[in-house]
Short mmCIF file of C-alpha atoms in Angstrom, two decimals:
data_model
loop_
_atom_site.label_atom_id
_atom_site.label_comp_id
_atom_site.label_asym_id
_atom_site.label_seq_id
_atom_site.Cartn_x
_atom_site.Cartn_y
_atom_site.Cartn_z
CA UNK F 118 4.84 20.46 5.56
CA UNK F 119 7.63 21.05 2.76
CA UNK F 120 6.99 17.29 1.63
CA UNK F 121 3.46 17.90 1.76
CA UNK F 122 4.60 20.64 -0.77
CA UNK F 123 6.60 18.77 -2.80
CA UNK F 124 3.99 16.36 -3.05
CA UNK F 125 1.19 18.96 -4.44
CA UNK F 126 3.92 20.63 -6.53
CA UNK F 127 4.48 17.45 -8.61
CA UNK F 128 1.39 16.64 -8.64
CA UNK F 129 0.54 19.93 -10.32
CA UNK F 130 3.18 19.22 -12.96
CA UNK F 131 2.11 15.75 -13.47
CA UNK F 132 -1.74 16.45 -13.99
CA UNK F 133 -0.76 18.45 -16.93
CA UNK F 134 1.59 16.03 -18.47
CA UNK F 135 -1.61 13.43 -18.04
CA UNK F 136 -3.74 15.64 -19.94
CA UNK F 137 -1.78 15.58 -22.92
CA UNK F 138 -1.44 11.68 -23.10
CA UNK F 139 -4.48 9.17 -24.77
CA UNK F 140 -6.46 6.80 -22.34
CA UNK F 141 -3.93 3.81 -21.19
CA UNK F 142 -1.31 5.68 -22.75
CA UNK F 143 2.16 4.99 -19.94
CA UNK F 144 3.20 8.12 -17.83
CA UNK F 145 7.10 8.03 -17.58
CA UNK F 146 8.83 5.48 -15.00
CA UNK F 147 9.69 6.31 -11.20
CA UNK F 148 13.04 6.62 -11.63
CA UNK F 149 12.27 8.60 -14.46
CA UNK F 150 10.29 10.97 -12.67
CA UNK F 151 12.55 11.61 -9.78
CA UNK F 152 15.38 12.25 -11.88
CA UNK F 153 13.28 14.81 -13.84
CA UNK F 154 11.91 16.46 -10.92
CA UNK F 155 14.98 15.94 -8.53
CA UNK F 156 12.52 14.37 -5.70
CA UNK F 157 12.55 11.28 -4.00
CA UNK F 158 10.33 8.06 -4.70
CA UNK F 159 8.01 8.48 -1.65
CA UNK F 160 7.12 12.09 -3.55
CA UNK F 161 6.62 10.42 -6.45
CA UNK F 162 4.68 7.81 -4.89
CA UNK F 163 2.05 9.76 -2.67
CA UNK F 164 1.58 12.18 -6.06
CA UNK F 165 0.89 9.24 -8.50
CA UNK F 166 -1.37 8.24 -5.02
CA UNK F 167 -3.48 11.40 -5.75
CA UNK F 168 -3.87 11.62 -9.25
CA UNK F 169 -5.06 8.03 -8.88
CA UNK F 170 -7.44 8.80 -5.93
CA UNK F 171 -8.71 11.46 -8.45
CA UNK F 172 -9.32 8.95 -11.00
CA UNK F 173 -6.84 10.86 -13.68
CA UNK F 174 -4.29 7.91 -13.71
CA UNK F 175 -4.47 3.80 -13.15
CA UNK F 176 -1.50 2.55 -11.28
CA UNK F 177 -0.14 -1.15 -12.28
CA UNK F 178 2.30 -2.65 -10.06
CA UNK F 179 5.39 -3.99 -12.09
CA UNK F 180 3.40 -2.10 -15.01
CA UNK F 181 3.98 1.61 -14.27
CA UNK F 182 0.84 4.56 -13.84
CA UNK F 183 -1.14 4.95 -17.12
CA UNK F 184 -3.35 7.84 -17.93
CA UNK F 185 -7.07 6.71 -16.78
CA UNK F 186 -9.85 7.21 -19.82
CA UNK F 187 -11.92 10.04 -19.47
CA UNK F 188 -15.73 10.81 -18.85
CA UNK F 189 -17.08 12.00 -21.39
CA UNK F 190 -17.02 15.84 -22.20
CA UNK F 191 -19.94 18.15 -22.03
CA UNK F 192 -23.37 17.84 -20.55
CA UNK F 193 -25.76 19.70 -18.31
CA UNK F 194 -24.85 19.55 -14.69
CA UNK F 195 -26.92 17.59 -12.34
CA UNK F 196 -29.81 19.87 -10.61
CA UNK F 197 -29.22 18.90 -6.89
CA UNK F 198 -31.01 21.86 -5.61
CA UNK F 199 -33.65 19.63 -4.55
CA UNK F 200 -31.37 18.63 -1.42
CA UNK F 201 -31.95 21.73 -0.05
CA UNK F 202 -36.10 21.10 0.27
CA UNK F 203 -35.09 17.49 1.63
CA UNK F 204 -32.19 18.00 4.21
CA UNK F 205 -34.31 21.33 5.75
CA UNK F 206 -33.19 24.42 7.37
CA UNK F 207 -30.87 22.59 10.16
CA UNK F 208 -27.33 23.25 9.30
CA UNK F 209 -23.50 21.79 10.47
CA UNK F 210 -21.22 24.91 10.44
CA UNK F 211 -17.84 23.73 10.65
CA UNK F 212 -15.81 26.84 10.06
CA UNK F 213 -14.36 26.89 13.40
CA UNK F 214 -13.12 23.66 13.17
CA UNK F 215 -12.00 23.98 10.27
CA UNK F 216 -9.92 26.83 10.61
CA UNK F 217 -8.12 25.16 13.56
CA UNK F 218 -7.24 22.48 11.50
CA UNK F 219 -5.87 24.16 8.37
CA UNK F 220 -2.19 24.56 8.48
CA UNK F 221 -0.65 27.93 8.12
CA UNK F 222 0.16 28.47 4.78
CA UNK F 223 4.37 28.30 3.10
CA UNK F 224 5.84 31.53 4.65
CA UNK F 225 3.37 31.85 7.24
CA UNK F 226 4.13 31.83 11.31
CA UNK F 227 1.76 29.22 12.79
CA UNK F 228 0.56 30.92 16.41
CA UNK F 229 -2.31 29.35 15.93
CA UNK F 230 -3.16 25.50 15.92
CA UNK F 231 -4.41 22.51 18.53
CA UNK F 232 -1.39 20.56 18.58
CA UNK F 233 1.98 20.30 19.16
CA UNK F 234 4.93 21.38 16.38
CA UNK F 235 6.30 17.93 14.81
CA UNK F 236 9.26 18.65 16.14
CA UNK F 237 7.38 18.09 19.91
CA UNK F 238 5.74 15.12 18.82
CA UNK F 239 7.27 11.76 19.90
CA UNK F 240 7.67 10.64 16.32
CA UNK F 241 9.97 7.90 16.73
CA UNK F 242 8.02 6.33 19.80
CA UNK F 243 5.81 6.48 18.25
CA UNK F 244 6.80 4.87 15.28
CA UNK F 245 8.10 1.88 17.93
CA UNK F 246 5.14 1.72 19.47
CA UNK F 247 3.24 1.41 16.60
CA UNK F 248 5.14 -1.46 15.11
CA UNK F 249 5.61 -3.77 18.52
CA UNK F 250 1.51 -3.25 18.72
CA UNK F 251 1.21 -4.24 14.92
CA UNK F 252 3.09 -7.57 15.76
CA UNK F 253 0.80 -8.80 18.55
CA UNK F 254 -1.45 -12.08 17.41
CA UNK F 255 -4.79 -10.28 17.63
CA UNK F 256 -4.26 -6.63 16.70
CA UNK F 257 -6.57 -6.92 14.07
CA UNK F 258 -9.17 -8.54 16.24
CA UNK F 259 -11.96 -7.26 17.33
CA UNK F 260 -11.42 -5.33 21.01
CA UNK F 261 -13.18 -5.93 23.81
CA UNK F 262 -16.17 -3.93 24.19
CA UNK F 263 -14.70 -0.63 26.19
CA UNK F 264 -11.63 -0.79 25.09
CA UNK F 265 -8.71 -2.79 25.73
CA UNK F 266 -8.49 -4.04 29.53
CA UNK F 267 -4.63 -2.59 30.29
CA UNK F 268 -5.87 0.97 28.59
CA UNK F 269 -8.73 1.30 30.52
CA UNK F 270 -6.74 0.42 33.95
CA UNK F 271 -4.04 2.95 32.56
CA UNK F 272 -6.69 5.99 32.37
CA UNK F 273 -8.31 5.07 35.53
CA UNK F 274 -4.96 4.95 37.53
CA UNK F 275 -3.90 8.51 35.49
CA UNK F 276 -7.01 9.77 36.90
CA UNK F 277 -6.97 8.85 40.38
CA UNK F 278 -9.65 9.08 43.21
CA UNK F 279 -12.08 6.06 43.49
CA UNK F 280 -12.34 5.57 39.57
CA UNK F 281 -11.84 1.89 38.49
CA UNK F 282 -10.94 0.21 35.32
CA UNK F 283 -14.63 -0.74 34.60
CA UNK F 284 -15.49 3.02 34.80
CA UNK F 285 -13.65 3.44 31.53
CA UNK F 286 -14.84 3.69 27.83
CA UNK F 287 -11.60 4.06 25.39
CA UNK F 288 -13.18 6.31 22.42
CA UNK F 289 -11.90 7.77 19.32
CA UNK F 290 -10.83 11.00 20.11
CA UNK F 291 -11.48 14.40 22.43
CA UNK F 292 -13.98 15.47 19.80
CA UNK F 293 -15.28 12.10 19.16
CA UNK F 294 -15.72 12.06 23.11
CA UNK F 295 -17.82 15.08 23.02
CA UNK F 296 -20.31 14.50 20.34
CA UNK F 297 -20.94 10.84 22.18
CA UNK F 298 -21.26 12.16 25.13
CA UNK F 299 -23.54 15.38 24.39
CA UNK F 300 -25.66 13.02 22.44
CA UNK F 301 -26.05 10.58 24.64
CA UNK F 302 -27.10 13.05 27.61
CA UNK F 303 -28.97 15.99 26.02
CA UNK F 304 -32.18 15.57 23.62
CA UNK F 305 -31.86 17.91 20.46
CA UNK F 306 -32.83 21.11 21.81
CA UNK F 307 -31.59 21.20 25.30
CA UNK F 308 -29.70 23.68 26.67
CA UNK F 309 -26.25 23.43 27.73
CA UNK F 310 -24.32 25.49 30.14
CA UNK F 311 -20.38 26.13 28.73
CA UNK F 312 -17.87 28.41 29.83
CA UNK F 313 -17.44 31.99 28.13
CA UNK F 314 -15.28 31.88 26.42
CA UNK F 315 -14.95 28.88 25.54
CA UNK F 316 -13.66 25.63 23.03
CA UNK F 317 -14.67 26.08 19.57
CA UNK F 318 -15.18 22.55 18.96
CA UNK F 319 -18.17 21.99 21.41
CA UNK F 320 -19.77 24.94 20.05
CA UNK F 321 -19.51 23.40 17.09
CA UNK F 322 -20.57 19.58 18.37
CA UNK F 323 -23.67 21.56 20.41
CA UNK F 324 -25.19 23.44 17.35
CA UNK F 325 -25.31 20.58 15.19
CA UNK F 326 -26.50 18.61 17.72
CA UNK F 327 -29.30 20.69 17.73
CA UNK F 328 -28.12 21.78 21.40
CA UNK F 329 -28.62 25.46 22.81
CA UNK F 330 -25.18 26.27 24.53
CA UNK F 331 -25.94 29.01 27.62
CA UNK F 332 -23.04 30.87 28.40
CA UNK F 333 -21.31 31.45 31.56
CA UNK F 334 -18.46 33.85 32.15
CA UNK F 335 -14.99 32.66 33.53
CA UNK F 336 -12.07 34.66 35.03
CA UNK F 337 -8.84 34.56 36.09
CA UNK F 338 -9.53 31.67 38.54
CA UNK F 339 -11.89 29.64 36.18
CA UNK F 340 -15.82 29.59 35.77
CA UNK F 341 -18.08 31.99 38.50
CA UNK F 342 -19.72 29.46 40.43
CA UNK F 343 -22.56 32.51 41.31
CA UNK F 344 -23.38 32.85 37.75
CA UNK F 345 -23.31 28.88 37.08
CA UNK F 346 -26.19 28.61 39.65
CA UNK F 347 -27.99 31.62 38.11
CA UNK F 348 -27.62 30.25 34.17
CA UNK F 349 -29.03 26.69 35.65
CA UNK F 350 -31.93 28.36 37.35
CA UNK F 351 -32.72 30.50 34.50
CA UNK F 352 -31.98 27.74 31.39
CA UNK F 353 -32.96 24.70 33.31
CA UNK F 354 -29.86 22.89 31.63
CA UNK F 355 -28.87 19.64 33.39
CA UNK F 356 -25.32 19.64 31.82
CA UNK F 357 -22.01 22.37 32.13
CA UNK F 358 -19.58 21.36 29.85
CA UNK F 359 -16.04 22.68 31.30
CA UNK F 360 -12.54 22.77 31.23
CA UNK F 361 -10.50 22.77 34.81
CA UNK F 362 -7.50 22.77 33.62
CA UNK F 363 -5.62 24.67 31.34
CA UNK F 364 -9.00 26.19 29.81
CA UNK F 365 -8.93 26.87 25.95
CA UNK F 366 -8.92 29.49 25.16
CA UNK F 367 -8.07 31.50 28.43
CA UNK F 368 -5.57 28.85 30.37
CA UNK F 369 -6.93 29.40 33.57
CA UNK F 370 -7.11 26.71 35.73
CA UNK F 371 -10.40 26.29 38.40
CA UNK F 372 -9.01 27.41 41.57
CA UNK F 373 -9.47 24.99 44.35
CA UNK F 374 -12.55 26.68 46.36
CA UNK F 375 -14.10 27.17 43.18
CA UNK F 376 -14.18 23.07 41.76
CA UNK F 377 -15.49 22.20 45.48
CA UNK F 378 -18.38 25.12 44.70
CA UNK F 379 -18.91 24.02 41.06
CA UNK F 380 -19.90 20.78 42.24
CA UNK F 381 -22.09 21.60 44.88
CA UNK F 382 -23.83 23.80 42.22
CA UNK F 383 -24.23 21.14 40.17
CA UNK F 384 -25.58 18.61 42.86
CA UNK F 385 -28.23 21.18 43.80
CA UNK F 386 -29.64 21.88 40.14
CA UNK F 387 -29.60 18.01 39.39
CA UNK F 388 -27.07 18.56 36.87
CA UNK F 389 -23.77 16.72 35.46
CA UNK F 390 -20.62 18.01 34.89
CA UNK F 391 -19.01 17.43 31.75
CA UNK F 392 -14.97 17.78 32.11
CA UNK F 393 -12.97 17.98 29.53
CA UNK F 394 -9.45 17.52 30.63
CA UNK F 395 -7.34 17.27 27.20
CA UNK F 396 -4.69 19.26 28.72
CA UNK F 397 -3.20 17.47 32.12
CA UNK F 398 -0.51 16.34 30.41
CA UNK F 399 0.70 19.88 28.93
CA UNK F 400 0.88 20.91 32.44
CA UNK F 401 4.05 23.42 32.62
CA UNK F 402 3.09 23.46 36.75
CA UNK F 403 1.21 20.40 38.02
CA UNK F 404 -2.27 20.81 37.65
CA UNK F 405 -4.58 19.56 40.73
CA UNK F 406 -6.70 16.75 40.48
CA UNK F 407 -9.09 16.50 38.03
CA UNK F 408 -12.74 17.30 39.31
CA UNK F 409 -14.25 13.45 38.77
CA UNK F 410 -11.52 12.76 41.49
CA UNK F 411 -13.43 14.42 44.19
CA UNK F 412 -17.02 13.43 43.34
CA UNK F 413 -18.36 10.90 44.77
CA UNK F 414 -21.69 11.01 43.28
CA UNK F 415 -21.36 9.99 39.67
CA UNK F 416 -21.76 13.91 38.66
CA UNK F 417 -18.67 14.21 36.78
CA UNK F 418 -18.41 12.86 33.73
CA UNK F 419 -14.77 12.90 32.47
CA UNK F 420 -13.12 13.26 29.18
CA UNK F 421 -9.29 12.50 28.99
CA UNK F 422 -7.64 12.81 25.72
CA UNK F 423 -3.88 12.00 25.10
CA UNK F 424 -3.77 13.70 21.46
CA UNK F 425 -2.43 16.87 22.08
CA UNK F 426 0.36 16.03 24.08
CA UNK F 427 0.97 13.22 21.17
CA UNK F 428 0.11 13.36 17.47
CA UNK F 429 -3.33 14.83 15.76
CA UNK F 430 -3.90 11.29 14.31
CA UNK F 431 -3.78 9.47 17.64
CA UNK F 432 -7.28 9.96 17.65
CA UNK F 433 -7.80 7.64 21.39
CA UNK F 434 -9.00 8.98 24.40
CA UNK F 435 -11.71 8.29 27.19
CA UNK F 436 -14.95 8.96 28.62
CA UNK F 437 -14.83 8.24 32.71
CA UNK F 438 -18.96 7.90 33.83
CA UNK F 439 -20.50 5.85 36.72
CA UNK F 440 -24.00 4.88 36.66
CA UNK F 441 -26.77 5.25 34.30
CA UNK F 442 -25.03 8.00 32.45
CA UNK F 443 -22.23 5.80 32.17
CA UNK F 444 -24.61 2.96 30.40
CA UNK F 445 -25.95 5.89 27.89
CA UNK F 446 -22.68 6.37 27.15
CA UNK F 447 -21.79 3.08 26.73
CA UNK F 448 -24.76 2.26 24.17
CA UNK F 449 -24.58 5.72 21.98
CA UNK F 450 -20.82 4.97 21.15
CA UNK F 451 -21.82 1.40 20.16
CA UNK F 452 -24.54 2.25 18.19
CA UNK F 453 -23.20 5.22 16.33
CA UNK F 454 -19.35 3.86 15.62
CA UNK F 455 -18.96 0.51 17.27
CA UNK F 456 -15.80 0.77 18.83
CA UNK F 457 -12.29 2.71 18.08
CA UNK F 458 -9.46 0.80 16.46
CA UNK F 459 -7.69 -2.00 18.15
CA UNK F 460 -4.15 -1.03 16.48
CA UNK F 461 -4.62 2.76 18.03
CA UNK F 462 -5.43 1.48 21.05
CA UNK F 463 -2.53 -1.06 21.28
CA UNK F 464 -0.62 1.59 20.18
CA UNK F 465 -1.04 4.40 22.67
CA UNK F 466 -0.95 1.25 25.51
CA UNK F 467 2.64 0.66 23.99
CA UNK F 468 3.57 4.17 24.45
CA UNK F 469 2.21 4.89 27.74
CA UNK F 470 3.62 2.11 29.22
CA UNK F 471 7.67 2.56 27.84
CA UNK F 472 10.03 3.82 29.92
CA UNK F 473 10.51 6.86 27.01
CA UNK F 474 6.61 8.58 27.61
CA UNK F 475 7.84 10.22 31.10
CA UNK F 476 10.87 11.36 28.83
CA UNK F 477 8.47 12.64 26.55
CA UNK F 478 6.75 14.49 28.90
CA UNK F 479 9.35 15.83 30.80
CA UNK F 480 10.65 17.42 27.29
CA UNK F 481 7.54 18.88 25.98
CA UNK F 482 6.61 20.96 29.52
CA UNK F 483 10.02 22.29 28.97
CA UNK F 484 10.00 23.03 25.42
CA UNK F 485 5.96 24.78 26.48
CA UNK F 486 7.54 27.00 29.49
CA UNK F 487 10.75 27.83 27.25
CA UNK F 488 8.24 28.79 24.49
CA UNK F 489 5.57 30.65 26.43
CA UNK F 490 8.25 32.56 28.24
CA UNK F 491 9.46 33.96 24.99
CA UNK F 492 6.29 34.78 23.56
CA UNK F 493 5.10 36.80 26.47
CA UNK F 494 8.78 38.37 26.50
CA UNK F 495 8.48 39.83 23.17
CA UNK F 496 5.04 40.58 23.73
CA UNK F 497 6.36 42.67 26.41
CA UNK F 498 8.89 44.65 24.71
CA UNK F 499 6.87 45.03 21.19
CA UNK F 500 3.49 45.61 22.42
CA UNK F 501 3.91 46.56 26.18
CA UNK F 502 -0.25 48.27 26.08
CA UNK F 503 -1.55 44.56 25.79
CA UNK F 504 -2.93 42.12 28.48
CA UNK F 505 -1.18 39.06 28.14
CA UNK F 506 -2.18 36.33 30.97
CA UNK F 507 0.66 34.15 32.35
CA UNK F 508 -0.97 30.57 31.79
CA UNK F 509 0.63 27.26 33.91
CA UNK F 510 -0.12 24.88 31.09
CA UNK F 511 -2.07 24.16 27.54
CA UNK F 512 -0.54 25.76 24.48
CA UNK F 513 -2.26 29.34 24.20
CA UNK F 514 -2.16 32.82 25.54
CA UNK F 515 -5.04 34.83 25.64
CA UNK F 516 -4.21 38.44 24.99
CA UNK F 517 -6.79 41.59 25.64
CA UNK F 518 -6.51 43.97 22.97
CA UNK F 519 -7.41 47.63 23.35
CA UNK F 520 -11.24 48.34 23.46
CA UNK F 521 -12.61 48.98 19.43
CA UNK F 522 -9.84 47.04 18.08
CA UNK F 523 -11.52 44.65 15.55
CA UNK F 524 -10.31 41.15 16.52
CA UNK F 525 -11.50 39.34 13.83
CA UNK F 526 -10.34 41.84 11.01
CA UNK F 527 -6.81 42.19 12.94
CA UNK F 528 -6.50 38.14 12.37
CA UNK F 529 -7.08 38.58 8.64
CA UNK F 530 -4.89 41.29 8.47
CA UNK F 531 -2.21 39.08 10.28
CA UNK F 532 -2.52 36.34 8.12
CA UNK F 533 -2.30 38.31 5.03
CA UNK F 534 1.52 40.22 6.88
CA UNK F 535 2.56 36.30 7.29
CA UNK F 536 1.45 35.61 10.83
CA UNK F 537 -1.37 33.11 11.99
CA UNK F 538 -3.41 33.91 15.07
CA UNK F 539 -6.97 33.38 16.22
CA UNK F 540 -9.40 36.15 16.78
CA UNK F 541 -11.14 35.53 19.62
CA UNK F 542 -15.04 36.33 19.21
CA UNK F 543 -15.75 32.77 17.98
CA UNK F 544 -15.00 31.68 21.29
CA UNK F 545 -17.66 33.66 23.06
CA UNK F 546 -21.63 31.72 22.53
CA UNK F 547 -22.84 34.85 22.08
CA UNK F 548 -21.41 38.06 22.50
CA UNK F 549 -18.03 38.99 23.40
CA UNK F 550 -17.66 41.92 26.54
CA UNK F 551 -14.12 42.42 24.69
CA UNK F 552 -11.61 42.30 21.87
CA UNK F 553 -8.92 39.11 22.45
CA UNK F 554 -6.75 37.13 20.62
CA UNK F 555 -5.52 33.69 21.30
CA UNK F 556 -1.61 33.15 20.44
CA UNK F 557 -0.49 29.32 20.58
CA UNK F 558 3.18 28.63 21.38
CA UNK F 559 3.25 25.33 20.92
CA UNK F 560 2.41 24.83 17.01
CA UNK F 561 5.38 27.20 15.23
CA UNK F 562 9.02 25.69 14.74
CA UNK F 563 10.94 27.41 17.56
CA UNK F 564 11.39 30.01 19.50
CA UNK F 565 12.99 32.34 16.61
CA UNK F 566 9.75 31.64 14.45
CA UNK F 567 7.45 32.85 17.45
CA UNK F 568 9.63 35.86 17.98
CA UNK F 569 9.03 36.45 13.98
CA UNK F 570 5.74 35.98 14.68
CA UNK F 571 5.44 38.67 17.21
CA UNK F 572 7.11 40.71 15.51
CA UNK F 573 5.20 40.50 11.98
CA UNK F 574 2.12 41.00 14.61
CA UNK F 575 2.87 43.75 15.86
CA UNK F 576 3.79 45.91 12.68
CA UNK F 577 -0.07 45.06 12.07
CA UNK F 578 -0.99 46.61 15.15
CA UNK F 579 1.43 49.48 14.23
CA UNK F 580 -0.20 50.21 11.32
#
């Protein structure tokens, strides 16, 4: 983040030395400008990179970066309120998202975020990785419809139970994973049953989908199979979109009687299950098997994502369906984005399969107990009058705050006293029975920064 910094800060300084210079006129040299600036060339570099990607400055190689010419000045702006008569009243609302994906700002403690701190991210592997699967002959090729043949076996032995290779479609992504799959299943307007609370991002996917998500209320052991049958009775849905394991917000896992129930609920409404298991490998304590191991009817469909217990940009993952749902699936992806990069795909293969990813793993569910520990410790002694559950894997706590407490206003006031966290109302589909907050432990630097974070947190709470 400080060389993303850097980066913006020279570019800053450089825009307004371009403005002073004529068209084609020669910005100084790269040597020049890191001596000036006391930064190195790959600064330089990426902010030349943006001042060209905003057309301010043409970059010659062996020539040097010369200020671009300029439109012209002046000039009534272009009426494109006529859009909003075209596009209609549907809408894509992506502040959720969003949010989640914005890093904290300088100064700020991140304890909030979907992915691991860089410092838990298996940089260097995968750095190897990505260079052996740059050297093979074909990675450039076109894959195989499906996704490469070693990945696919790879999910489907990760996964277990009866699923085989040919049950596997490699996509891009969780989230990529989600939108395929909910389009592929559910005309626009369905309903669709989720937990509550439950992932922003499929709220998000469902809306703009023009989906109708029903929600159904989880506690400490996962999703209330009573009120799953009563939401597909009343809605008529014939999807629930889940999360076993490690559930996001809440990090419950489904307790054992309960995935056996949610299944037979399912089979008796004529209904799929849509898992979403991005979290099995964030497991602090094993997690059990994931529900498509114990169904034996092509009910589950599966979702297993390997990004959050990698990098953000290792955007690869899978979709595990048998049947007709699984050919749905199959043609939607190919339709709508033709299949996910070959060199990603090599990539994660390479890193599965080296003797460093158990290493990897081993050292991140350490770092996550290590960090979750402290969290709820200092939670504990700052703010003993909170609820603070005691999760066996993910990245989040999910704290009850005292009834009338404001969530949403007590994140903004957080932010502003230097400490991100999530309210948690846009979790809930519709209303929430109470006020929460989620706390990640797995996005801020160490265990020193969460303890700052706490502590920042709770002279808001103070106050």
């Amino acid at each position: 983040m400080k060389n993303d910094s850097s980066v913006a800060a020279l570019a800053d300084a450089l825009r307004t030395d371009v403005r002073r210079l004529n068209p084609g006129e020669r910005l100084p040299s790269s040597r020049a400008l890191v001596e000036r600036h006391r930064v190195s060339p790959v600064t330089v570099s990426r902010a030349l990179g943006l001042l060209a990607a905003e057309g301010l400055v043409v970059t010659r190689p062996g020539s040097g970066a010369f200020a671009a010419e300029r439109p012209p000045a002046g000039g009534e702006p272009a009426d494109l309120g006529w859009q909003a008569v075209a596009l209609g009243d549907r809408s894509v609302d992506p502040a959720g998202v969003a949010g989640l994906l914005t890093p904290a700002p300088d100064g700020v403690v991140a304890l909030s975020g979907g992915y691991l701190h860089p410092s838990l991210q298996p940089a260097r592997a995968l750095a190897a990785a990505a260079a052996r699967a740059a050297r093979r002959p074909d990675a450039w090729e076109l894959p195989p419809l499906g996704g490469i043949p070693e990945l696919r076996a790879w999910f489907a032995r990760t996964v277990g139970g009866a699923v085989s290779p040919a049950d596997v479609l490699i996509t891009s992504g969780g989230q990529q994973s989600m939108t395929t799959v909910l389009r592929a299943m559910l005309p626009p307007g369905a309903p669709v049953l989720v937990e509550s609370p439950t992932y922003l991002g499929v709220l998000a996917v469902a809306r703009a989908s023009g989906l109708h998500p029903v929600p159904v209320p989880v506690d400490a052991d996962g999703v209330r199979p009573g009120l799953l049958a009563e939401a597909f009775a009343m809605s008529g849905a014939r999807a629930f979109y889940c999360q076993p394991s490690f559930h996001n917000p809440t990090g419950t896992v489904l307790s054992a009687e309960r995935r056996a129930k949610v299944l037979d609920v399912a089979r008796a409404a004529g209904a799929f299950v849509i898992e979403d298991d991005y979290a099995r490998h964030l497991g602090i304590a094993a997690p059990p098997p994931p529900l498509i191991a114990q169904d034996a009817g092509g009910r589950v469909v599966h979702i297993a994502s390997l990004t959050k217990a990698t990098a953000p940009s290792l955007r690869i993952a899978a979709v595990i369906a048998r049947g007709p749902v699984a050919e749905r699936i199959r043609a939607t992806q190919l339709v709508e984005e033709f299949f996910p990069a070959r060199p990603l795909q090599e990539t994660l293969l390479e890193l599965v399969s080296s003797p460093g990813w158990a290493r990897h793993l081993r050292a991140v569910r350490a770092a996550l107990r290590a960090r979750r520990d402290a969290v709820r410790t200092a939670l504990a002694r700052e703010l003993p009058e909170l609820r603070v559950n005691h999760p066996a894997g993910g990245l989040h706590l999910w704290v009850r705050l005292p009834d009338g407490v404001d969530d949403t206003a007590l994140a903004e006031a957080a932010l502003r006293a230097g400490v991100l966290v999530s309210a948690g109302r846009p979790f809930f589909p519709a209303e929430p029975p109470a006020p929460h907050l989620r706390i990640s432990y797995g996005t801020a630097a160490s265990e020193q920064e969460l303890a700052e974070g706490v502590r920042r947190l709770t002279a808001v709470l103070r106050s």
